[in-house]
Amino acid sequence: MKGGAPPLGQPLMAGLEVIRVQALAPATTLLWLKAPEGFPKPFPGQFAKLRALGPPQIPLKGGRALLDKPFSFHGADGDSLAFLIREVGTETAILATLSPGAKVRLTGPLGAVRPELSGKGPLLLVAGGAGLGPMGMFRAQGFGPISLLYGERDASFQVGQGFLRGLADRVLPFTDDGSGHGEKGLVTQGLERELKADGPKPLVFCCGPPGLLREAARLCRERDVRLYVSAEAFMACGLGICLSCSIPAKGGGRVRVCVDGPVFPGDTAFP
Amino acid sequence: MAEPDLSTDLGFLTLKNPVIAASGTFGYGLELLPFCPPEALGAVIPKGVSLAPWAGNPGPRACEASGGLINAIGLENMGIERFLTEALPPLKARGATVGVNVLGSEPEDYPRLAERIAGSGADFIELNISCPNLKKGGLSFGQDPNVAGSVIRESVAAAKGIPVVAKLPPLVSDMANLASISEKSGASAISLVNSVPALAVDLATKGPKLANVTGGLSGPPIKPLALRQVYVASGAVSIPVIGMGGIFTAEDALEFLLAGASAVQVGTATLADPRAPLRIIQGIGDYLRKTGESLRDILSQRLPKANSGLCSGPPPATKGTK
């Protein structure tokens, strides 16, 4: 690559230093990387591909993955970039065991810029499991108040309340089996209740498994509430070339989760 | 030391370097501009196009397996008309050498596509008669040498002078024969191998990992298989062979050139690292500077002829030993 900073929003590829690693739950880690100079400011919902460089610090059952894996930006404060890592396979397990000073290859920021995800007024964040990933990006966007509905299967996956309170003004955690802090039940039950409440209609942003996104879309459509969802699909390149993550768009045609999304208006695209 | 000359002569076309971006892994050619400008490569082959736009397969469309990638994208594409008006002109305007990969659901589609491309400014046509996601009766067109021969013959006639490259499948009963038939049918070159039919099973769901159930395996696991097929095919024809299959490094590319290829295609590596084609070009130059060879020296070297069979048979009886 030629010298000089890339134009605004242009993704770059670089080896970045790990500056902090924070365990949030047994399988969830917050990874802070040192931002390279001139790194474009990521927007909520944008993501980066990450790959731990150097020899892994854990025994591997098989080989390393072929492809760098995509993670939503959880935070970006100029000097550092944060990602929420949920351990689901070899590469996420390696990332979770890195120590400060280790190097991570980053390609980003990737994904479409959604100006709709900054603005005034109430914001309702709905996170299912690893869908908590992008929820740290909204504090700086001007919204208020921000409420966070956060669902997990059980207490063993749940992130602590102290951390969650940093993300929103009001936090409503759920576990499917009631074993964790907060309520027993599905996060969509909370969403339904919130949407029925009096007061100004919030903007809703939802990230999580496909079933959650579909149910959120149904609930928001019923009450005519604006919804944005962060879709997920296996992506090989993350750059719009392989079409692995191409999904049908409502009303015809197709969209690529990696470059046309991953954030879509809730009524136009579903994973 | 002077910059090594990386150009390679395909007879119908001279490439500035032997690295071509493989179809399906370089978008329509401009998506990777921040990482890999198309004009820096020997050539680019954008996403394959059909007569009408195709929607492709439902998801999941791809997964990793055993160090490789299995895909069943299903050849989603914008169709030849949009391609010729929207995608090809900006690539040519940048000075890129462009091969147009075409695919059909019927053998008759290929000459119609070739006819449409004649006069478009494309540098060559690549006939995809080998995609595991493109099948008639369970076989890709290229697996039946008779169908392959007639598709190539009719496409060459319809292309009105634009060179036609036949992209061949990896799994055929007789690669030398298919390569030879491609040459006799008028192909200016052959490119191989396309991805290898493959399956990934999800133990958690006890089902297939891909919605299409099967797909095509690419990446490092297929490299030795691809090298063997390039070696066999290049021994059977006098037209150039363009090798591909798991090329991730300059060393991989050089191995394909030694096995008989005149140029290589880089595919899955670009998905893993969008700078891969440039890295490989750079690495070939570095290698040649180190060894003091020219690319021509590499291309003029050939591996020894192999045994005709895969098994060498029992060892010959020896005399005079106890």
Coordinates of C-alpha atoms in Angstrom, one line a residue:
Chain A
M1 CA 0.0 0.0 0.0
K2 CA 1.1 3.5 -0.7
G3 CA 1.9 5.9 2.2
G4 CA -0.5 8.4 3.8
A5 CA -3.8 8.0 5.6
P6 CA -6.6 6.3 3.7
P7 CA -9.6 8.5 2.7
L8 CA -12.4 8.7 5.3
G9 CA -14.1 5.4 5.7
Q10 CA -11.7 3.5 3.5
P11 CA -10.8 0.2 5.3
L12 CA -7.3 -0.6 6.1
M13 CA -5.4 -3.7 7.1
A14 CA -2.9 -3.6 9.9
G15 CA -1.3 -5.6 12.8
L16 CA -2.5 -3.9 16.0
E17 CA -1.2 -4.3 19.5
V18 CA -3.5 -5.7 22.3
I19 CA -3.6 -3.1 25.0
R20 CA -6.2 -4.6 27.4
V21 CA -8.1 -7.9 27.8
Q22 CA -11.1 -7.9 30.1
A23 CA -13.0 -11.1 31.0
L24 CA -16.7 -10.4 31.1
A25 CA -18.0 -13.9 31.5
P26 CA -16.5 -17.4 31.2
A27 CA -16.9 -17.3 27.4
T28 CA -17.0 -13.5 26.8
T29 CA -14.0 -11.2 26.6
L30 CA -13.5 -7.6 25.8
L31 CA -10.4 -7.0 23.7
W32 CA -8.9 -3.6 23.3
L33 CA -6.5 -2.9 20.5
K34 CA -4.3 0.1 19.9
A35 CA -5.8 2.1 17.0
P36 CA -3.4 2.9 14.2
E37 CA -2.9 6.6 13.4
G38 CA -5.6 8.0 11.1
F39 CA -8.0 5.1 11.7
P40 CA -11.4 6.0 10.3
K41 CA -13.9 6.5 13.1
P42 CA -16.2 3.4 13.0
F43 CA -20.0 3.9 13.1
P44 CA -22.4 1.8 15.2
G45 CA -22.9 -1.6 13.5
Q46 CA -19.7 -1.5 11.5
F47 CA -17.3 -4.3 12.0
A48 CA -13.7 -5.5 11.5
K49 CA -12.1 -8.8 10.6
L50 CA -9.7 -10.0 13.3
R51 CA -7.0 -12.6 13.5
A52 CA -4.6 -13.3 16.3
L53 CA -1.1 -13.2 15.0
G54 CA 1.8 -15.3 16.4
P55 CA 1.6 -18.8 18.0
P56 CA -1.6 -19.5 19.9
Q57 CA -1.3 -19.8 23.7
I58 CA -3.8 -22.7 23.9
P59 CA -3.6 -26.2 22.6
L60 CA -5.5 -26.6 19.4
K61 CA -7.8 -29.5 18.5
G62 CA -7.4 -28.8 14.8
G63 CA -5.7 -26.2 12.6
R64 CA -6.1 -22.5 12.5
A65 CA -9.0 -21.1 10.5
L66 CA -8.4 -20.0 7.0
L67 CA -10.3 -16.8 7.2
D68 CA -10.2 -13.8 9.6
K69 CA -13.4 -13.6 11.6
P70 CA -15.8 -10.6 11.7
F71 CA -16.6 -8.7 14.9
S72 CA -18.7 -5.6 15.5
F73 CA -16.9 -2.6 16.9
H74 CA -17.9 -2.4 20.6
G75 CA -16.1 0.8 21.3
A76 CA -13.7 3.3 19.6
D77 CA -12.3 6.2 21.5
G78 CA -9.6 7.5 19.1
D79 CA -6.7 5.7 20.7
S80 CA -8.2 2.3 21.1
L81 CA -10.7 -0.1 19.5
A82 CA -12.8 -2.5 21.5
F83 CA -14.4 -5.8 20.4
L84 CA -16.5 -8.2 22.4
I85 CA -15.3 -11.7 21.7
R86 CA -17.7 -14.6 22.3
E87 CA -15.8 -18.0 22.3
V88 CA -17.5 -20.1 19.6
G89 CA -14.5 -21.8 18.0
T90 CA -10.7 -21.9 17.6
E91 CA -10.1 -18.4 16.5
T92 CA -12.3 -16.8 19.1
A93 CA -10.7 -18.9 21.8
I94 CA -7.2 -17.8 20.7
L95 CA -8.3 -14.1 20.7
A96 CA -9.7 -14.5 24.2
T97 CA -6.4 -15.7 25.6
L98 CA -4.2 -13.0 24.2
S99 CA -2.2 -10.8 26.6
P100 CA -1.3 -7.1 26.3
G101 CA 1.5 -6.7 23.7
A102 CA 0.2 -9.5 21.4
K103 CA -0.6 -8.6 17.9
V104 CA -4.0 -8.9 16.1
R105 CA -4.5 -8.4 12.4
L106 CA -7.4 -6.1 11.7
T107 CA -9.2 -5.3 8.5
G108 CA -11.7 -2.5 8.8
P109 CA -13.8 -0.6 9.4
L110 CA -16.1 -2.7 7.2
G111 CA -19.8 -2.5 6.6
A112 CA -22.1 0.3 5.6
V113 CA -22.3 3.6 7.5
R114 CA -25.8 4.0 8.9
P115 CA -26.4 7.7 9.8
E116 CA -29.8 6.7 11.1
L117 CA -27.9 5.2 14.1
S118 CA -27.0 8.6 15.5
G119 CA -29.6 11.1 16.6
K120 CA -31.7 12.4 19.5
G121 CA -34.5 10.8 21.5
P122 CA -35.0 7.5 23.2
L123 CA -33.0 4.4 21.9
L124 CA -33.9 0.9 22.8
L125 CA -31.1 -1.7 22.3
V126 CA -32.0 -5.3 22.1
A127 CA -29.2 -7.8 22.4
G128 CA -29.3 -11.6 22.3
G129 CA -26.2 -13.3 23.5
A130 CA -23.2 -12.3 21.4
G131 CA -25.5 -9.7 20.0
L132 CA -24.2 -7.5 22.9
G133 CA -21.2 -6.9 20.6
P134 CA -22.1 -3.6 18.9
M135 CA -24.0 -2.2 21.9
G136 CA -21.1 -0.2 23.3
M137 CA -21.1 2.2 20.3
F138 CA -24.2 4.2 21.1
R139 CA -23.2 6.3 24.1
A140 CA -21.5 8.8 21.8
Q141 CA -24.3 9.1 19.2
G142 CA -26.4 11.7 21.0
F143 CA -29.4 9.4 21.9
G144 CA -31.1 9.6 25.3
P145 CA -32.3 7.9 27.3
I146 CA -30.8 4.6 26.2
S147 CA -32.4 1.3 27.4
L148 CA -30.7 -2.1 26.9
L149 CA -32.6 -5.3 26.9
Y150 CA -30.1 -8.2 27.1
G151 CA -30.9 -11.8 26.9
E152 CA -28.8 -14.9 27.6
R153 CA -29.5 -18.6 27.8
D154 CA -28.4 -18.9 31.4
A155 CA -26.3 -17.2 34.1
S156 CA -23.1 -18.9 32.9
F157 CA -23.1 -16.7 29.7
Q158 CA -24.3 -13.5 31.4
V159 CA -22.1 -10.4 31.5
G160 CA -22.1 -8.6 34.9
Q161 CA -24.4 -5.7 35.7
G162 CA -21.6 -3.2 36.3
F163 CA -20.4 -3.6 32.7
L164 CA -23.9 -3.4 31.3
R165 CA -24.7 -0.2 33.2
G166 CA -21.9 1.4 31.3
L167 CA -23.7 0.8 28.0
A168 CA -27.1 2.3 28.7
D169 CA -29.1 4.4 31.2
R170 CA -31.4 1.5 31.9
V171 CA -30.5 -2.1 31.7
L172 CA -33.0 -5.0 31.7
P173 CA -31.3 -8.4 31.6
F174 CA -33.0 -11.7 30.9
T175 CA -32.1 -15.3 31.1
D176 CA -34.1 -18.1 29.5
D177 CA -34.1 -20.2 32.6
G178 CA -34.1 -17.4 35.2
S179 CA -30.7 -18.5 36.6
G180 CA -29.1 -15.1 36.1
H181 CA -29.6 -11.5 37.3
G182 CA -32.7 -9.8 36.0
E183 CA -35.8 -11.5 34.8
K184 CA -36.6 -15.0 33.7
G185 CA -37.8 -15.3 30.1
L186 CA -36.9 -14.1 26.6
V187 CA -35.7 -10.7 25.7
T188 CA -38.5 -10.4 23.2
Q189 CA -41.0 -10.4 26.1
G190 CA -39.2 -7.4 27.4
L191 CA -39.3 -5.7 24.0
E192 CA -43.0 -6.3 23.7
R193 CA -43.6 -4.7 27.2
E194 CA -41.4 -1.8 26.4
L195 CA -43.2 -1.1 23.1
K196 CA -46.5 -1.1 24.9
A197 CA -45.4 1.4 27.5
D198 CA -46.5 5.1 27.2
G199 CA -44.1 7.8 26.1
P200 CA -42.3 8.7 22.9
K201 CA -41.6 5.8 20.5
P202 CA -38.0 4.8 20.7
L203 CA -35.7 3.9 17.9
V204 CA -34.9 0.2 18.2
F205 CA -31.6 -1.5 17.4
C206 CA -31.5 -5.2 17.6
C207 CA -28.6 -7.7 17.3
G208 CA -28.7 -11.4 17.9
P209 CA -29.8 -14.7 16.5
P210 CA -32.2 -14.8 13.4
G211 CA -35.2 -15.8 15.5
L212 CA -34.8 -12.7 17.7
L213 CA -34.4 -10.4 14.7
R214 CA -37.6 -11.8 13.1
E215 CA -39.6 -11.5 16.3
A216 CA -38.3 -7.9 16.9
A217 CA -39.3 -7.0 13.3
R218 CA -42.8 -8.4 13.9
L219 CA -43.3 -6.5 17.2
C220 CA -41.9 -3.2 15.8
R221 CA -44.1 -3.5 12.7
E222 CA -47.2 -4.1 14.8
R223 CA -46.6 -0.9 16.7
D224 CA -45.1 1.1 13.8
V225 CA -41.8 1.6 15.6
R226 CA -38.5 2.2 13.6
L227 CA -36.2 -0.8 13.9
Y228 CA -32.7 -1.5 12.7
V229 CA -31.2 -5.0 12.9
S230 CA -27.6 -6.2 12.6
A231 CA -27.8 -9.3 10.5
E232 CA -25.4 -12.2 10.6
A233 CA -24.4 -14.6 7.9
F234 CA -21.2 -16.5 7.3
M235 CA -18.9 -14.2 5.4
A236 CA -15.7 -15.3 3.7
C237 CA -14.2 -12.0 2.5
G238 CA -16.2 -9.3 4.4
L239 CA -15.5 -7.0 1.4
G240 CA -18.4 -7.7 -0.9
I241 CA -16.7 -10.0 -3.4
C242 CA -17.5 -13.6 -2.6
L243 CA -21.3 -13.3 -2.0
S244 CA -21.2 -15.9 0.8
C245 CA -23.3 -13.5 2.9
S246 CA -25.8 -12.5 0.2
I247 CA -29.4 -12.7 1.5
P248 CA -32.7 -12.0 -0.1
A249 CA -34.0 -8.5 0.4
K250 CA -37.6 -7.9 1.1
G251 CA -39.3 -6.7 -2.1
G252 CA -36.9 -8.5 -4.4
G253 CA -33.2 -8.5 -5.1
R254 CA -30.4 -9.4 -2.8
V255 CA -28.1 -7.6 -0.3
R256 CA -24.7 -8.5 1.0
V257 CA -24.6 -8.5 4.8
C258 CA -20.9 -7.4 4.7
V259 CA -21.1 -4.2 2.6
D260 CA -24.8 -3.4 2.2
G261 CA -25.2 -4.1 5.9
P262 CA -24.7 -5.6 8.4
V263 CA -27.3 -3.1 9.7
F264 CA -30.5 -3.0 7.8
P265 CA -33.9 -1.4 8.4
G266 CA -35.9 -4.1 10.2
D267 CA -38.6 -4.3 7.5
T268 CA -36.3 -4.7 4.5
A269 CA -33.9 -7.6 5.2
F270 CA -33.8 -10.7 7.3
P271 CA -31.0 -13.2 7.7
Chain B
M1 CA 19.7 -5.6 -9.7
A2 CA 17.1 -4.7 -12.4
E3 CA 13.5 -5.5 -11.7
P4 CA 12.9 -9.0 -13.0
D5 CA 10.7 -9.3 -16.0
L6 CA 7.6 -11.1 -14.8
S7 CA 5.7 -11.1 -18.1
T8 CA 4.4 -14.4 -19.4
D9 CA 3.3 -15.1 -23.0
L10 CA 0.1 -17.0 -23.4
G11 CA 0.4 -16.9 -27.2
F12 CA -2.9 -15.1 -27.6
L13 CA -2.0 -12.6 -24.9
T14 CA 1.0 -11.4 -23.0
L15 CA 0.4 -10.8 -19.3
K16 CA 2.6 -8.3 -17.4
N17 CA 2.9 -10.9 -14.6
P18 CA 1.6 -14.5 -14.2
V19 CA -1.0 -13.8 -11.5
I20 CA -4.6 -13.6 -12.4
A21 CA -7.5 -13.0 -10.0
A22 CA -9.8 -16.0 -10.2
S23 CA -13.5 -15.7 -11.0
G24 CA -15.8 -15.5 -8.0
T25 CA -13.1 -14.2 -5.6
F26 CA -12.5 -10.7 -7.0
G27 CA -16.1 -9.4 -7.2
Y28 CA -16.7 -7.4 -10.4
G29 CA -13.1 -6.1 -10.3
L30 CA -13.3 -2.8 -8.4
E31 CA -14.5 -3.8 -4.9
L32 CA -10.9 -4.4 -3.7
L33 CA -9.4 -1.1 -4.9
P34 CA -8.2 0.0 -1.5
F35 CA -6.2 -3.3 -1.3
C36 CA -5.6 -4.6 -4.8
P37 CA -6.0 -2.5 -8.0
P38 CA -7.0 -4.8 -10.9
E39 CA -4.5 -3.2 -13.3
A40 CA -1.6 -4.4 -11.1
L41 CA -2.4 -8.0 -11.9
G42 CA -1.6 -10.1 -14.9
A43 CA -5.4 -10.2 -15.5
V44 CA -8.6 -10.2 -13.6
I45 CA -11.5 -12.5 -14.1
P46 CA -14.6 -11.0 -12.5
K47 CA -17.6 -12.9 -11.1
G48 CA -18.9 -15.3 -13.7
V49 CA -22.0 -14.1 -15.7
S50 CA -24.9 -15.8 -17.3
L51 CA -27.4 -14.6 -19.9
A52 CA -29.9 -13.4 -17.3
P53 CA -29.1 -12.4 -13.7
W54 CA -29.0 -15.4 -11.3
A55 CA -30.1 -15.2 -7.6
G56 CA -27.8 -18.1 -6.4
N57 CA -28.4 -20.5 -3.6
P58 CA -30.1 -20.0 -0.2
G59 CA -27.7 -19.6 2.8
P60 CA -25.7 -20.8 4.5
R61 CA -23.6 -20.6 1.3
A62 CA -20.1 -21.3 2.6
C63 CA -18.2 -22.7 5.5
E64 CA -14.6 -23.5 6.4
A65 CA -13.5 -27.2 6.4
S66 CA -10.2 -28.9 7.0
G67 CA -8.2 -25.7 6.3
G68 CA -10.2 -24.9 3.1
L69 CA -13.4 -23.3 2.2
I70 CA -16.5 -25.0 0.9
N71 CA -18.9 -22.8 -1.1
A72 CA -22.2 -23.2 -2.8
I73 CA -22.8 -19.6 -3.7
G74 CA -24.8 -20.8 -6.7
L75 CA -23.3 -18.4 -9.2
E76 CA -25.3 -15.4 -8.2
N77 CA -24.5 -12.7 -10.8
M78 CA -25.8 -9.6 -12.4
G79 CA -26.1 -11.1 -15.9
I80 CA -24.1 -10.4 -19.1
E81 CA -26.0 -7.2 -20.1
R82 CA -25.3 -5.3 -16.9
F83 CA -21.8 -6.7 -16.8
L84 CA -20.9 -5.4 -20.2
T85 CA -22.4 -1.9 -19.6
E86 CA -21.5 -1.4 -15.9
A87 CA -18.6 -3.6 -14.8
L88 CA -16.3 -4.1 -17.9
P89 CA -15.9 -0.5 -19.1
P90 CA -14.4 0.9 -15.8
L91 CA -12.0 -2.1 -15.6
K92 CA -10.8 -1.5 -19.2
A93 CA -10.6 2.2 -18.6
R94 CA -8.1 1.5 -15.7
G95 CA -6.0 -0.5 -18.0
A96 CA -6.8 -3.9 -16.5
T97 CA -6.6 -7.0 -18.6
V98 CA -10.0 -8.7 -18.3
G99 CA -11.2 -12.2 -18.9
V100 CA -14.9 -12.6 -18.8
N101 CA -16.0 -15.8 -17.1
V102 CA -19.3 -17.1 -18.5
L103 CA -21.7 -19.8 -17.3
G104 CA -24.8 -21.4 -18.6
S105 CA -27.6 -23.6 -17.4
E106 CA -27.6 -25.2 -20.9
P107 CA -24.7 -25.9 -23.3
E108 CA -26.4 -23.6 -25.8
D109 CA -26.0 -20.6 -23.4
Y110 CA -22.2 -20.5 -23.9
P111 CA -22.0 -19.6 -27.6
R112 CA -24.7 -17.0 -27.0
L113 CA -22.7 -15.5 -24.2
A114 CA -19.5 -15.6 -26.4
E115 CA -21.3 -13.9 -29.2
R116 CA -22.5 -11.1 -26.8
I117 CA -18.9 -10.6 -25.6
A118 CA -17.4 -10.4 -29.1
G119 CA -16.6 -6.7 -29.7
S120 CA -17.0 -5.7 -26.0
G121 CA -13.3 -5.0 -25.4
A122 CA -12.8 -8.1 -23.2
D123 CA -9.3 -9.7 -23.6
F124 CA -10.5 -13.3 -23.3
I125 CA -13.5 -15.4 -22.4
E126 CA -13.3 -18.1 -19.7
L127 CA -15.9 -20.8 -20.1
N128 CA -17.0 -22.1 -16.7
I129 CA -17.9 -25.7 -17.6
S130 CA -16.7 -27.0 -14.3
C131 CA -18.4 -25.5 -11.4
P132 CA -19.7 -28.0 -8.9
N133 CA -22.6 -25.7 -8.4
L134 CA -23.5 -25.9 -12.1
K135 CA -24.6 -29.3 -13.0
K136 CA -26.7 -31.2 -15.5
G137 CA -27.6 -34.7 -14.4
G138 CA -25.2 -34.5 -11.5
L139 CA -22.1 -33.7 -13.6
S140 CA -20.6 -30.4 -14.6
F141 CA -20.5 -30.0 -18.4
G142 CA -16.8 -30.3 -18.4
Q143 CA -16.9 -33.8 -17.0
D144 CA -18.4 -35.1 -20.2
P145 CA -15.6 -34.6 -22.8
N146 CA -18.2 -34.7 -25.7
V147 CA -20.3 -31.9 -24.2
A148 CA -17.1 -30.0 -23.2
G149 CA -15.8 -30.3 -26.8
S150 CA -19.0 -29.0 -28.4
V151 CA -19.4 -26.1 -25.9
I152 CA -15.9 -25.0 -26.6
R153 CA -16.2 -25.4 -30.4
E154 CA -19.4 -23.4 -30.7
S155 CA -18.2 -20.7 -28.2
V156 CA -14.9 -20.3 -30.1
A157 CA -16.9 -19.8 -33.4
A158 CA -19.3 -17.3 -31.7
A159 CA -16.5 -15.3 -30.0
K160 CA -15.3 -14.0 -33.4
G161 CA -11.6 -14.0 -32.6
I162 CA -11.7 -13.3 -28.8
P163 CA -9.6 -16.0 -27.3
V164 CA -11.5 -18.7 -25.4
V165 CA -10.1 -20.4 -22.2
A166 CA -11.9 -23.5 -21.0
K167 CA -12.0 -23.8 -17.2
L168 CA -11.9 -27.5 -16.3
P169 CA -13.1 -29.5 -13.3
P170 CA -10.7 -31.3 -11.0
L171 CA -12.4 -34.7 -10.9
V172 CA -12.5 -36.4 -14.3
S173 CA -11.7 -39.9 -15.4
D174 CA -9.0 -38.8 -17.8
M175 CA -7.6 -35.3 -17.4
A176 CA -5.1 -35.7 -20.3
N177 CA -8.0 -36.6 -22.6
L178 CA -10.2 -33.7 -21.5
A179 CA -7.3 -31.2 -21.9
S180 CA -6.6 -32.6 -25.4
I181 CA -10.2 -32.4 -26.5
S182 CA -10.3 -28.8 -25.3
E183 CA -7.3 -28.0 -27.4
K184 CA -8.7 -29.8 -30.5
S185 CA -12.0 -27.9 -30.0
G186 CA -10.2 -24.6 -30.4
A187 CA -9.6 -23.4 -26.9
S188 CA -6.7 -20.9 -26.7
A189 CA -5.8 -22.1 -23.2
I190 CA -7.2 -24.2 -20.4
S191 CA -7.5 -23.2 -16.8
L192 CA -7.7 -25.7 -13.9
V193 CA -8.7 -26.7 -11.4
N194 CA -12.1 -25.4 -10.4
S195 CA -13.2 -26.2 -6.9
V196 CA -13.6 -29.9 -5.8
P197 CA -17.0 -31.3 -5.0
A198 CA -17.3 -31.5 -1.2
L199 CA -19.5 -31.9 1.8
A200 CA -19.4 -30.5 5.3
V201 CA -21.5 -32.1 8.1
D202 CA -22.6 -30.3 11.2
L203 CA -22.5 -32.7 14.1
A204 CA -24.5 -30.3 16.3
T205 CA -27.5 -30.3 14.0
K206 CA -26.8 -33.7 12.4
G207 CA -27.4 -32.0 9.1
P208 CA -25.3 -30.5 6.3
K209 CA -23.5 -27.2 7.0
L210 CA -24.6 -25.7 3.7
A211 CA -28.2 -25.1 2.6
N212 CA -27.2 -26.6 -0.8
V213 CA -25.9 -29.7 1.1
T214 CA -22.8 -30.0 -1.1
G215 CA -20.4 -27.4 -2.5
G216 CA -17.0 -26.9 -3.9
L217 CA -13.8 -27.1 -1.8
S218 CA -11.0 -24.6 -2.5
G219 CA -8.0 -23.4 -0.7
P220 CA -4.8 -25.1 0.6
P221 CA -6.3 -28.7 0.9
I222 CA -6.7 -28.9 -2.9
K223 CA -3.3 -27.7 -3.9
P224 CA -1.5 -31.1 -4.3
L225 CA -4.5 -32.4 -6.3
A226 CA -4.5 -29.3 -8.5
L227 CA -0.8 -29.5 -9.1
R228 CA -1.1 -33.1 -10.3
Q229 CA -3.9 -32.2 -12.7
V230 CA -2.0 -29.2 -14.1
Y231 CA 1.0 -31.4 -14.6
V232 CA -1.0 -34.1 -16.4
A233 CA -3.0 -31.6 -18.5
S234 CA 0.1 -29.6 -19.6
G235 CA 1.8 -32.7 -20.7
A236 CA -1.1 -33.5 -23.0
V237 CA -1.5 -30.1 -24.8
S238 CA 0.6 -27.5 -26.5
I239 CA -1.8 -24.6 -25.6
P240 CA -1.0 -22.8 -22.3
V241 CA -2.3 -24.0 -19.0
I242 CA -3.4 -21.6 -16.3
G243 CA -3.1 -23.3 -13.0
M244 CA -5.1 -22.8 -9.8
G245 CA -6.0 -24.5 -6.6
G246 CA -4.9 -23.4 -3.2
I247 CA -2.3 -20.9 -4.2
F248 CA -1.6 -18.7 -1.2
T249 CA 2.1 -17.8 -1.6
A250 CA 4.6 -17.0 -4.3
E251 CA 6.1 -20.4 -3.6
D252 CA 2.8 -22.0 -4.4
A253 CA 2.5 -20.1 -7.6
L254 CA 6.1 -21.0 -8.7
E255 CA 5.3 -24.7 -8.0
F256 CA 2.4 -24.5 -10.4
L257 CA 4.6 -22.9 -13.1
L258 CA 7.1 -25.7 -12.7
A259 CA 4.3 -28.2 -12.9
G260 CA 3.5 -26.9 -16.4
A261 CA 1.4 -23.8 -15.9
S262 CA 2.2 -20.6 -17.9
A263 CA 0.2 -18.4 -15.4
V264 CA -1.8 -18.9 -12.3
Q265 CA -5.1 -17.9 -10.8
V266 CA -5.4 -16.8 -7.1
G267 CA -8.8 -17.2 -5.6
T268 CA -9.5 -18.2 -2.0
A269 CA -6.3 -16.5 -0.9
T270 CA -7.9 -13.2 -1.9
L271 CA -10.9 -13.9 0.3
A272 CA -8.5 -14.5 3.3
D273 CA -6.3 -11.5 2.4
P274 CA -7.4 -9.0 -0.2
R275 CA -3.7 -8.1 -0.8
A276 CA -2.8 -11.8 -1.6
P277 CA -2.4 -11.4 -5.4
L278 CA -0.1 -8.4 -5.0
R279 CA 1.8 -10.2 -2.3
I280 CA 2.3 -13.2 -4.6
I281 CA 3.5 -11.0 -7.5
Q282 CA 6.0 -9.3 -5.1
G283 CA 7.1 -12.7 -3.8
I284 CA 7.7 -14.1 -7.3
G285 CA 9.9 -11.1 -8.0
D286 CA 11.8 -11.5 -4.7
Y287 CA 12.4 -15.2 -5.4
L288 CA 13.8 -14.4 -8.9
R289 CA 16.0 -11.7 -7.6
K290 CA 17.4 -14.1 -5.0
T291 CA 18.0 -17.0 -7.4
G292 CA 19.1 -14.8 -10.3
E293 CA 16.7 -16.6 -12.6
S294 CA 14.2 -15.1 -15.0
L295 CA 10.5 -16.1 -15.1
R296 CA 11.4 -17.6 -18.5
D297 CA 13.9 -19.9 -16.8
I298 CA 11.2 -21.2 -14.5
L299 CA 8.7 -21.6 -17.3
S300 CA 11.2 -23.5 -19.4
Q301 CA 11.8 -26.1 -16.7
R302 CA 9.5 -29.0 -16.6
L303 CA 9.1 -31.9 -14.1
P304 CA 10.1 -35.4 -15.3
K305 CA 7.5 -37.6 -16.9
A306 CA 5.5 -39.6 -14.3
N307 CA 4.7 -43.3 -14.2
S308 CA 1.6 -43.9 -16.2
G309 CA -0.2 -45.6 -13.3
L310 CA -0.8 -44.4 -9.7
C311 CA 0.6 -47.8 -8.4
S312 CA 4.1 -48.8 -9.4
G313 CA 3.3 -52.5 -9.0
P314 CA 5.3 -55.1 -7.1
P315 CA 9.0 -54.5 -7.0
P316 CA 10.9 -56.4 -9.7
A317 CA 12.5 -59.6 -8.5
T318 CA 16.1 -59.1 -7.6
K319 CA 18.9 -61.6 -8.1
G320 CA 22.0 -62.2 -6.0
T321 CA 20.6 -61.3 -2.7
K322 CA 20.0 -63.6 0.2

